[in-house]
Amino acid sequence: MPLPAPPRPTAPASPRARWVVGLFFGLLGLLGVALHRDYGVGWDEQLDRLNGIINAKYVALKLAPELARRQPTFAEIPDMSENQDVDHGVFFQLPLVVLEKVVGAEDSRDVYFLRHLTIWLTCVAGTYALYRLAARYLGSWRWGLVVAAALVLSPRLFAESFYNYKDLVFLGFFTFGVGTLTRWLRQPTWPNAALHALAVGAAIDVRTMGVLLIGLTVGFAGLEGWFRVEVRRRLGLTLALFFGLTWAVVVAGWPYLWENPIDHFLSAFLSFSRYRAHMLTVYFGQEISVQRLPWHYALVWLLITTPLPYSVLFAIGVGAVIRQALRRPWAWLASATGRTDLLLLAWFFGPLAAIVLLHSVIYDGWRHLYFIYPAFLLLAGRGLLAAGRYVRNTSRPAVRRLGYVGAGLLLVGVGHTALRMILDHPYQNMYYSFLPGSVAGRLFERDYWGLSGREGVEWILRQDSGATVPVATEAVTSLMLHNAQLLLPPAERARLRMVPVAQARYFLTTYRWHPEAYPDSIGRLVYCRRVNGITILSVYRRPGR
């Protein structure tokens, strides 16, 4: 006898629920409008934009070559053959370049403020995708909002939602892809298969790690077909549509693939497993090549940068899932909830295991794995739900008292995280969950995005009224200084001169690839920025200048 179909989704049916959910996400949008000008330009932003511009030129030459050649900056834009970032898709970057033209953003200040607001709004959409998943998984729109709020109250990801085009945008696209997967598994119709194909193709075109969604799709389609015989044929037929449409979306949204789709895609995909850079990163107080990082690098970074209450609830959630699975394995797997549990476990632990087993190169913390964080939060929500039910149903007063203490500590922990986000603004990217600032600053990377360079340059120009102000930094971090001046007003930008150290009046550092203190010969310290006890920026006045 076939098993019954999974229940219909839990949705905010009442007007009050819709109003609360709409207010939550509306306020998130307004928060981005209020804050998007506060953040500096991140390390990769200009390079990501150039990738979009190169692809825009390529598309224009294909569609309207004469019009493209009449553009004033046409000759200055490199050809696709000169693009060093062809292995990065432009599903997000290419529309951003078009948006700049549509709204008339010409000056770099206007361009990057526009881009920061756009990425924030995109991340809000990703948060909504997580809300929808959580509401169904945990059975209530209120629980959906709790999980969505936990994502917002994750300090590092909050800050990076304004400037990290790659990892935070991919988090949203991947989450949407998992949402369309669960929708298609419940109801394997042609429209649902097509929507899932669009979501997966778009995710792959943001980061090639989106191919993991194909693996999840195939694996869980097999499970669904095994336990729901009545949908087995429809799953097979619509899966064929999914494969064809996904490939079409991937090729259409990634101009680099147009001339040689298969070879170019394989080249782009394999480039990430053959990462050849030998840059250093600070890990437990030592500078280590990213090629030789220990297996626990990503796990440690996840733990020390995630609010501690979330990690505790995640452990409880995973424990609850494992306990239920071990008690009645077949019944657990046969239920829709059990298969969703397994999907979340695969989503979180699968990429982590792949990083460890394949010795994949990651750096700058665990940002390349941000896309597994929604699964972490969903399982943490499961832990909170399980703990709450256990405390409510127990007949032992001591357990109830312990539960009340735990709830109080949880509220204090979340409140402390929110307070830290306010006090550290706009450097929430420097958040460490339980390590004292002095310890974290000594053992791990500081402002690897180089955002604080903006504050340093602005301070220098406020203090120095000279017609030209020569400023230097380490040669290997000159990109940071260049990015810092992009958000200056044009008149101030014209005063700044980026020069070698010997010619500089000021020396500015964000301690990237130079974690140790500078010698007295570099000059006199005139300004520094500390975040929770971690020095992330120093400005020195050069001797005799």
Coordinates of C-alpha atoms in Angstrom, one line a residue:
M1 CA 0.0 0.0 0.0
P2 CA 1.6 3.4 -1.0
L3 CA 2.4 5.8 1.7
P4 CA 0.3 8.9 2.0
A5 CA 1.6 12.1 0.4
P6 CA 3.3 14.6 2.7
P7 CA 1.1 17.3 4.3
R8 CA 0.4 20.5 2.6
P9 CA 2.7 23.4 3.6
T10 CA 2.2 25.5 6.7
A11 CA 1.7 29.1 5.5
P12 CA 0.8 32.3 7.3
A13 CA -2.9 32.1 6.3
S14 CA -4.3 34.6 8.8
P15 CA -4.1 38.4 8.0
R16 CA -2.2 38.9 11.2
A17 CA 0.4 36.4 10.2
R18 CA 0.9 37.9 6.8
W19 CA 1.1 41.4 8.3
V20 CA 3.8 40.3 10.8
V21 CA 5.8 38.5 8.2
G22 CA 5.5 41.4 5.8
L23 CA 6.5 43.9 8.5
F24 CA 9.6 41.8 9.3
F25 CA 10.9 41.7 5.8
G26 CA 9.8 45.3 5.1
L27 CA 11.9 46.4 8.0
L28 CA 14.8 44.4 6.8
G29 CA 14.6 46.2 3.5
L30 CA 14.5 49.6 5.2
L31 CA 17.4 48.6 7.4
G32 CA 19.5 48.1 4.3
V33 CA 18.5 51.5 3.0
A34 CA 19.6 53.1 6.2
L35 CA 23.0 51.2 6.5
H36 CA 24.3 50.4 3.1
R37 CA 26.4 53.5 2.9
D38 CA 28.3 52.6 6.1
Y39 CA 30.4 49.8 4.7
G40 CA 33.7 50.0 2.8
V41 CA 34.5 48.3 -0.5
G42 CA 35.6 44.7 0.1
W43 CA 38.7 43.1 -1.3
D44 CA 37.1 41.4 -4.3
E45 CA 34.4 43.9 -5.2
Q46 CA 36.2 45.8 -8.0
L47 CA 37.4 42.5 -9.5
D48 CA 33.9 41.1 -9.4
R49 CA 32.5 44.2 -11.1
L50 CA 35.2 44.0 -13.8
N51 CA 34.2 40.4 -14.5
G52 CA 30.6 41.6 -15.0
I53 CA 31.8 44.5 -17.3
I54 CA 33.9 42.1 -19.5
N55 CA 30.9 39.8 -19.9
A56 CA 28.6 42.7 -20.7
K57 CA 31.0 43.7 -23.5
Y58 CA 31.1 40.2 -24.8
V59 CA 27.3 40.0 -24.8
A60 CA 27.0 43.4 -26.5
L61 CA 29.4 42.4 -29.2
K62 CA 27.2 39.3 -29.9
L63 CA 23.9 41.1 -29.9
A64 CA 24.6 44.6 -31.1
P65 CA 28.3 44.9 -32.2
E66 CA 28.1 48.4 -33.8
L67 CA 26.3 49.9 -30.8
A68 CA 28.8 48.3 -28.5
R69 CA 31.8 49.7 -30.3
R70 CA 30.4 53.2 -30.1
Q71 CA 30.5 53.2 -26.3
P72 CA 33.1 55.6 -24.9
T73 CA 34.8 53.0 -22.7
F74 CA 34.7 50.1 -25.2
A75 CA 38.4 50.1 -26.0
E76 CA 39.4 50.2 -22.2
I77 CA 37.4 47.0 -21.4
P78 CA 39.5 43.8 -21.7
D79 CA 38.2 41.0 -24.0
M80 CA 36.8 37.8 -22.6
S81 CA 40.1 36.1 -23.6
E82 CA 41.9 38.4 -21.1
N83 CA 39.5 37.8 -18.3
Q84 CA 41.2 36.2 -15.3
D85 CA 37.9 35.4 -13.6
V86 CA 36.1 33.4 -16.4
D87 CA 35.6 30.6 -13.9
H88 CA 33.2 32.8 -11.9
G89 CA 29.7 33.0 -13.2
V90 CA 28.0 36.3 -13.8
F91 CA 24.4 35.6 -13.2
F92 CA 24.4 38.2 -10.5
Q93 CA 27.2 40.5 -11.7
L94 CA 26.0 41.0 -15.2
P95 CA 22.5 42.4 -14.3
L96 CA 24.3 44.7 -11.8
V97 CA 26.4 46.2 -14.6
V98 CA 23.2 46.8 -16.6
L99 CA 21.5 48.3 -13.5
E100 CA 24.3 50.8 -13.1
K101 CA 23.6 52.0 -16.7
V102 CA 19.9 52.1 -16.2
V103 CA 20.0 54.3 -13.0
G104 CA 22.9 56.4 -14.4
A105 CA 25.5 55.6 -11.7
E106 CA 28.8 56.8 -13.1
D107 CA 31.0 57.9 -10.2
S108 CA 32.5 55.0 -8.2
R109 CA 30.9 56.3 -5.0
D110 CA 27.4 56.0 -6.6
V111 CA 28.2 52.7 -8.2
Y112 CA 29.3 50.9 -5.1
F113 CA 26.6 52.3 -2.9
L114 CA 24.1 51.0 -5.4
R115 CA 25.7 47.6 -5.5
H116 CA 25.8 47.4 -1.7
L117 CA 22.1 48.1 -1.5
T118 CA 21.3 45.6 -4.2
I119 CA 23.2 42.8 -2.6
W120 CA 21.5 43.5 0.7
L121 CA 18.1 43.3 -0.9
T122 CA 19.1 40.1 -2.7
C123 CA 20.2 38.7 0.7
V124 CA 16.8 39.7 2.2
A125 CA 15.2 37.6 -0.6
G126 CA 17.5 34.7 0.4
T127 CA 16.4 35.2 4.0
Y128 CA 12.8 34.9 2.9
A129 CA 13.6 31.6 1.1
L130 CA 15.0 30.4 4.4
Y131 CA 11.9 31.6 6.2
R132 CA 9.7 29.5 3.9
L133 CA 11.8 26.4 4.4
A134 CA 11.8 26.8 8.2
A135 CA 8.0 27.5 8.4
R136 CA 7.3 24.2 6.6
Y137 CA 10.0 22.2 8.4
L138 CA 9.2 23.4 11.9
G139 CA 5.4 23.6 11.3
S140 CA 4.7 27.3 12.0
W141 CA 5.3 30.7 10.4
R142 CA 6.4 31.9 13.9
W143 CA 9.2 29.3 13.9
G144 CA 10.0 30.4 10.3
L145 CA 10.6 33.9 11.6
V146 CA 12.7 32.7 14.5
V147 CA 15.1 31.0 12.1
A148 CA 15.1 34.0 9.7
A149 CA 15.9 36.3 12.6
A150 CA 18.8 34.0 13.6
L151 CA 20.3 34.5 10.1
V152 CA 19.9 38.3 10.5
L153 CA 21.5 38.1 13.9
S154 CA 24.6 36.3 12.7
P155 CA 27.0 39.2 12.8
R156 CA 29.6 38.3 10.2
L157 CA 27.0 37.3 7.6
F158 CA 25.0 40.4 8.4
A159 CA 27.9 42.7 7.5
E160 CA 28.9 40.6 4.4
S161 CA 25.4 40.9 3.1
F162 CA 26.4 44.4 1.9
Y163 CA 29.6 43.6 0.0
N164 CA 30.2 39.8 -0.4
Y165 CA 28.8 39.2 -3.9
K166 CA 30.0 35.7 -4.1
D167 CA 29.3 33.8 -0.8
L168 CA 26.2 35.6 0.6
V169 CA 24.4 35.8 -2.7
F170 CA 25.2 32.2 -3.3
L171 CA 23.8 31.3 0.1
G172 CA 20.5 32.9 -0.9
F173 CA 20.4 31.2 -4.3
F174 CA 21.3 27.8 -2.8
T175 CA 18.6 28.1 -0.2
F176 CA 16.1 29.0 -2.8
G177 CA 17.3 25.9 -4.8
V178 CA 16.7 23.7 -1.7
G179 CA 13.2 25.2 -1.3
T180 CA 12.3 24.5 -5.0
L181 CA 13.7 21.0 -4.5
T182 CA 11.4 20.2 -1.5
R183 CA 8.5 21.7 -3.4
W184 CA 9.1 19.5 -6.5
L185 CA 9.6 16.4 -4.3
R186 CA 6.2 17.0 -2.7
Q187 CA 4.5 17.7 -6.0
P188 CA 6.5 16.6 -9.0
T189 CA 4.7 18.6 -11.6
W190 CA 6.1 20.1 -14.8
P191 CA 6.0 23.7 -13.4
N192 CA 7.7 22.7 -10.2
A193 CA 10.4 20.9 -12.1
A194 CA 10.9 23.9 -14.3
L195 CA 11.1 26.3 -11.4
H196 CA 13.7 24.0 -9.7
A197 CA 15.8 23.9 -12.8
L198 CA 15.8 27.7 -13.0
A199 CA 16.9 27.9 -9.4
V200 CA 19.6 25.3 -9.7
G201 CA 20.9 26.8 -13.0
A202 CA 21.0 30.3 -11.4
A203 CA 22.9 29.0 -8.4
I204 CA 25.5 27.3 -10.5
D205 CA 25.9 30.5 -12.5
V206 CA 26.6 32.3 -9.2
R207 CA 29.1 29.7 -8.0
T208 CA 29.9 26.4 -9.5
M209 CA 29.4 24.7 -6.1
G210 CA 25.7 24.9 -7.1
V211 CA 26.2 21.6 -8.8
L212 CA 25.8 20.1 -5.3
L213 CA 22.1 20.8 -5.8
I214 CA 22.0 18.4 -8.7
G215 CA 23.4 15.7 -6.5
L216 CA 20.8 16.4 -3.8
T217 CA 18.1 16.4 -6.5
V218 CA 19.0 13.0 -7.9
G219 CA 19.6 11.4 -4.5
F220 CA 16.4 12.6 -2.9
A221 CA 14.3 12.0 -6.0
G222 CA 15.4 8.4 -5.7
L223 CA 14.3 8.3 -2.0
E224 CA 11.0 10.0 -2.7
G225 CA 10.3 7.5 -5.5
W226 CA 11.2 4.6 -3.3
F227 CA 8.7 5.5 -0.6
R228 CA 6.0 7.1 -2.7
V229 CA 5.3 4.7 -5.5
E230 CA 2.4 6.8 -6.8
V231 CA 4.7 9.6 -7.8
R232 CA 7.6 7.5 -9.1
R233 CA 6.8 7.9 -12.8
R234 CA 6.1 11.6 -12.6
L235 CA 9.4 12.1 -10.7
G236 CA 11.3 10.3 -13.5
L237 CA 9.6 12.3 -16.3
T238 CA 10.0 15.7 -14.7
L239 CA 13.6 14.8 -13.7
A240 CA 14.4 14.6 -17.4
L241 CA 13.0 18.1 -17.9
F242 CA 15.0 19.3 -14.9
F243 CA 18.3 18.1 -16.4
G244 CA 17.7 19.6 -19.8
L245 CA 16.4 23.0 -18.5
T246 CA 19.1 23.3 -15.9
W247 CA 21.8 23.0 -18.5
A248 CA 20.1 25.5 -20.7
V249 CA 19.9 28.0 -17.9
V250 CA 23.6 27.5 -16.9
V251 CA 24.8 28.1 -20.5
A252 CA 22.4 31.0 -21.2
G253 CA 23.3 32.8 -18.0
W254 CA 27.1 32.4 -18.3
P255 CA 28.5 34.0 -21.5
Y256 CA 31.9 32.4 -21.1
L257 CA 30.2 29.0 -21.9
W258 CA 28.5 30.1 -25.1
E259 CA 31.3 29.2 -27.6
N260 CA 32.3 25.8 -26.0
P261 CA 29.8 24.9 -23.2
I262 CA 31.1 21.6 -22.0
D263 CA 34.8 22.2 -22.1
H264 CA 34.6 25.7 -20.6
F265 CA 32.3 24.5 -17.8
L266 CA 34.6 21.6 -17.0
S267 CA 37.5 24.0 -17.0
A268 CA 35.7 26.4 -14.7
F269 CA 34.6 23.7 -12.3
L270 CA 38.0 22.0 -12.1
S271 CA 39.8 25.4 -11.5
F272 CA 38.5 25.4 -7.9
S273 CA 40.0 22.0 -7.1
R274 CA 43.3 23.1 -8.6
Y275 CA 43.6 26.4 -6.8
R276 CA 47.2 27.3 -7.2
A277 CA 47.7 30.5 -5.1
H278 CA 50.1 30.2 -2.2
M279 CA 48.9 33.1 -0.1
L280 CA 49.2 32.9 3.7
T281 CA 46.5 33.0 6.4
V282 CA 46.7 33.3 10.1
Y283 CA 45.5 30.3 11.9
F284 CA 46.1 29.7 15.7
G285 CA 48.7 32.4 15.7
Q286 CA 50.8 31.0 12.7
E287 CA 50.9 32.1 9.1
I288 CA 50.1 29.0 7.1
S289 CA 49.8 28.5 3.3
V290 CA 46.2 28.0 2.2
Q291 CA 47.5 24.9 0.4
R292 CA 48.4 23.2 3.7
L293 CA 45.6 24.1 6.1
P294 CA 44.6 21.4 8.6
W295 CA 41.4 19.5 8.2
H296 CA 39.7 21.3 11.1
Y297 CA 40.2 24.8 9.6
A298 CA 36.6 25.3 8.4
L299 CA 35.0 23.7 11.5
V300 CA 37.0 25.9 13.9
W301 CA 36.2 29.0 12.0
L302 CA 32.5 28.1 11.9
L303 CA 32.5 27.5 15.7
I304 CA 34.4 30.7 16.7
T305 CA 32.4 33.0 14.5
T306 CA 28.9 31.7 15.1
P307 CA 26.9 32.8 18.2
L308 CA 27.3 30.2 20.8
P309 CA 23.6 29.7 21.5
Y310 CA 23.1 28.7 17.9
S311 CA 25.9 26.1 18.1
V312 CA 24.4 24.6 21.3
L313 CA 20.9 24.4 19.7
F314 CA 22.4 22.9 16.5
A315 CA 24.0 20.1 18.6
I316 CA 20.7 19.5 20.3
G317 CA 18.9 19.5 16.9
V318 CA 21.3 17.0 15.4
G319 CA 21.0 14.8 18.5
A320 CA 17.2 14.9 18.3
V321 CA 17.3 13.8 14.6
I322 CA 19.8 11.0 15.2
R323 CA 17.9 9.8 18.2
Q324 CA 14.7 9.6 16.1
A325 CA 16.5 8.0 13.2
L326 CA 18.1 5.3 15.4
R327 CA 14.9 4.5 17.2
R328 CA 12.9 3.5 14.1
P329 CA 15.2 4.0 11.1
W330 CA 12.8 2.8 8.4
A331 CA 9.8 4.6 9.7
W332 CA 11.9 7.8 10.1
L333 CA 13.1 7.5 6.5
A334 CA 9.6 6.7 5.2
S335 CA 8.2 9.9 6.7
A336 CA 8.4 13.3 4.9
T337 CA 9.9 14.9 8.0
G338 CA 12.5 12.2 8.2
R339 CA 13.6 12.7 4.6
T340 CA 13.8 16.4 5.2
D341 CA 15.9 15.7 8.3
L342 CA 18.3 13.7 6.0
L343 CA 18.3 16.4 3.4
L344 CA 19.4 19.0 6.0
L345 CA 22.1 16.7 7.3
A346 CA 23.4 16.1 3.8
W347 CA 23.2 19.8 3.0
F348 CA 25.3 20.7 6.1
F349 CA 27.7 17.8 6.5
G350 CA 28.2 16.8 2.9
P351 CA 30.2 19.9 1.8
L352 CA 32.2 19.9 5.0
A353 CA 33.1 16.3 4.5
A354 CA 34.0 17.0 0.9
I355 CA 36.4 19.8 1.9
V356 CA 38.1 17.5 4.4
L357 CA 38.4 14.4 2.2
L358 CA 39.3 16.2 -1.0
H359 CA 41.7 18.6 0.7
S360 CA 40.0 21.5 -1.1
V361 CA 41.5 24.9 -0.7
I362 CA 39.5 27.5 1.3
Y363 CA 40.7 30.7 3.0
D364 CA 39.4 33.8 4.7
G365 CA 37.6 31.8 7.3
W366 CA 34.7 29.5 6.2
R367 CA 33.1 32.0 3.8
H368 CA 33.2 29.5 0.9
L369 CA 30.9 27.3 3.0
Y370 CA 28.4 29.9 4.0
F371 CA 25.8 28.2 1.9
I372 CA 25.6 25.4 4.5
Y373 CA 24.7 27.8 7.2
P374 CA 20.9 27.8 6.5
A375 CA 20.9 24.0 7.2
F376 CA 22.8 24.7 10.4
L377 CA 20.1 27.2 11.5
L378 CA 17.2 24.9 10.5
L379 CA 18.7 22.1 12.6
A380 CA 19.3 24.6 15.4
G381 CA 15.6 25.5 15.1
R382 CA 14.8 21.8 15.4
G383 CA 16.9 21.7 18.5
L384 CA 15.1 24.7 20.1
L385 CA 11.7 23.1 19.3
A386 CA 12.8 19.7 20.7
A387 CA 14.2 21.3 23.9
G388 CA 11.0 23.3 24.4
R389 CA 8.7 20.3 24.0
Y390 CA 10.8 18.2 26.3
V391 CA 10.7 20.9 29.1
R392 CA 6.9 21.4 28.6
N393 CA 6.2 17.7 28.7
T394 CA 8.4 16.7 31.6
S395 CA 7.0 16.0 35.0
R396 CA 10.2 16.6 36.8
P397 CA 10.4 20.1 38.4
A398 CA 14.2 20.1 38.4
V399 CA 14.2 19.6 34.6
R400 CA 11.7 22.4 34.2
R401 CA 13.8 24.8 36.3
L402 CA 16.8 23.9 34.2
G403 CA 14.8 24.6 31.1
Y404 CA 13.9 28.0 32.3
V405 CA 17.5 28.8 33.1
G406 CA 18.5 27.6 29.7
A407 CA 15.8 29.8 28.1
G408 CA 17.1 32.8 30.1
L409 CA 20.7 32.1 29.0
L410 CA 19.5 31.8 25.4
L411 CA 17.8 35.2 25.5
V412 CA 20.9 36.7 27.1
G413 CA 23.1 35.2 24.5
V414 CA 21.0 36.4 21.6
G415 CA 20.7 39.9 23.2
H416 CA 24.4 40.1 23.7
T417 CA 24.9 39.2 20.0
A418 CA 22.5 41.9 18.9
L419 CA 24.3 44.4 21.2
R420 CA 27.6 43.5 19.8
M421 CA 26.3 44.0 16.3
I422 CA 25.2 47.6 17.2
L423 CA 28.4 48.4 19.1
D424 CA 30.8 47.0 16.4
H425 CA 28.9 48.6 13.4
P426 CA 30.0 48.6 10.6
Y427 CA 32.6 46.0 11.5
Q428 CA 30.4 43.1 12.4
N429 CA 32.7 41.0 10.2
M430 CA 35.1 41.1 13.2
Y431 CA 32.8 39.1 15.5
Y432 CA 34.1 36.2 17.5
S433 CA 31.6 34.4 19.5
F434 CA 33.3 33.4 22.7
L435 CA 37.0 34.3 22.2
P436 CA 38.2 37.5 23.9
G437 CA 39.2 40.1 21.4
S438 CA 42.9 40.1 22.5
V439 CA 43.0 36.3 21.9
A440 CA 41.1 36.3 18.6
G441 CA 43.3 39.1 17.2
R442 CA 46.4 37.2 18.0
L443 CA 45.3 33.8 16.8
F444 CA 43.2 34.5 13.7
E445 CA 42.8 36.8 10.8
R446 CA 41.5 40.3 11.3
D447 CA 39.9 42.5 8.7
Y448 CA 40.7 40.3 5.7
W449 CA 38.2 42.2 3.6
G450 CA 40.2 45.4 4.0
L451 CA 37.0 47.4 4.8
S452 CA 38.6 49.6 7.5
G453 CA 40.9 51.2 4.9
R454 CA 38.0 53.5 4.1
E455 CA 37.9 54.8 7.6
G456 CA 41.6 55.3 7.6
V457 CA 41.6 57.3 4.4
E458 CA 38.7 59.4 5.5
W459 CA 40.4 60.2 8.8
I460 CA 43.6 61.2 7.0
L461 CA 41.8 63.6 4.6
R462 CA 39.9 65.2 7.5
Q463 CA 43.1 65.8 9.4
D464 CA 45.3 67.0 6.5
S465 CA 44.1 69.9 4.5
G466 CA 46.8 69.8 1.9
A467 CA 46.0 70.0 -1.8
T468 CA 47.6 66.6 -2.2
V469 CA 48.0 63.9 0.5
P470 CA 50.4 61.1 -0.3
V471 CA 49.4 57.8 1.4
A472 CA 51.1 54.4 1.2
T473 CA 50.4 50.8 2.4
E474 CA 52.1 47.5 2.0
A475 CA 52.7 46.7 -1.6
V476 CA 50.9 43.3 -1.3
T477 CA 47.8 45.1 0.0
S478 CA 47.7 48.1 -2.4
L479 CA 44.3 46.9 -3.7
M480 CA 42.9 47.7 -0.2
L481 CA 44.0 51.3 -0.5
H482 CA 42.7 51.6 -4.0
N483 CA 39.3 50.2 -2.9
A484 CA 39.2 52.6 0.1
Q485 CA 39.3 55.7 -2.1
L486 CA 36.4 54.5 -4.3
L487 CA 33.8 55.7 -1.8
L488 CA 35.4 59.2 -1.3
P489 CA 33.6 62.2 -2.7
P490 CA 35.2 63.2 -6.0
A491 CA 36.9 66.3 -4.6
E492 CA 38.5 64.3 -1.7
R493 CA 39.5 61.5 -4.0
A494 CA 41.4 64.0 -6.2
R495 CA 43.5 65.0 -3.2
L496 CA 44.6 61.5 -2.3
R497 CA 47.8 60.2 -3.8
M498 CA 48.7 56.6 -3.5
V499 CA 52.5 56.4 -3.5
P500 CA 55.4 54.1 -2.4
V501 CA 56.2 54.1 1.3
A502 CA 59.4 56.3 0.8
Q503 CA 57.3 59.1 -0.7
A504 CA 54.3 58.9 1.7
R505 CA 53.2 61.3 4.4
Y506 CA 51.0 58.6 5.9
F507 CA 51.3 54.9 6.1
L508 CA 48.0 53.0 6.5
T509 CA 47.6 49.3 7.4
T510 CA 44.8 46.8 8.0
Y511 CA 47.3 44.1 9.0
R512 CA 46.5 41.8 6.1
W513 CA 49.6 39.5 5.6
H514 CA 51.4 41.5 8.3
P515 CA 49.9 40.5 11.7
E516 CA 52.8 41.6 13.7
A517 CA 53.5 45.1 15.0
Y518 CA 55.4 47.6 12.8
P519 CA 58.8 48.9 13.8
D520 CA 59.2 52.5 15.0
S521 CA 60.9 53.4 11.7
I522 CA 57.5 53.2 9.9
G523 CA 56.5 56.4 11.7
R524 CA 54.4 57.7 14.6
L525 CA 51.0 56.1 15.3
V526 CA 48.4 58.8 14.9
Y527 CA 45.1 56.8 14.6
C528 CA 43.9 53.3 15.1
R529 CA 40.6 51.5 15.1
R530 CA 39.8 48.7 17.5
V531 CA 36.8 46.5 17.4
N532 CA 36.1 44.6 20.7
G533 CA 39.8 44.8 21.6
I534 CA 41.1 43.8 18.1
T535 CA 43.2 46.4 16.3
I536 CA 42.1 46.3 12.6
L537 CA 43.5 49.6 11.3
S538 CA 46.5 51.8 12.1
V539 CA 47.6 55.1 10.5
Y540 CA 51.2 56.2 11.0
R541 CA 52.7 59.7 10.2
R542 CA 55.9 59.1 8.3
P543 CA 59.2 60.5 9.8
G544 CA 60.2 63.9 8.3
R545 CA 56.9 64.1 6.3

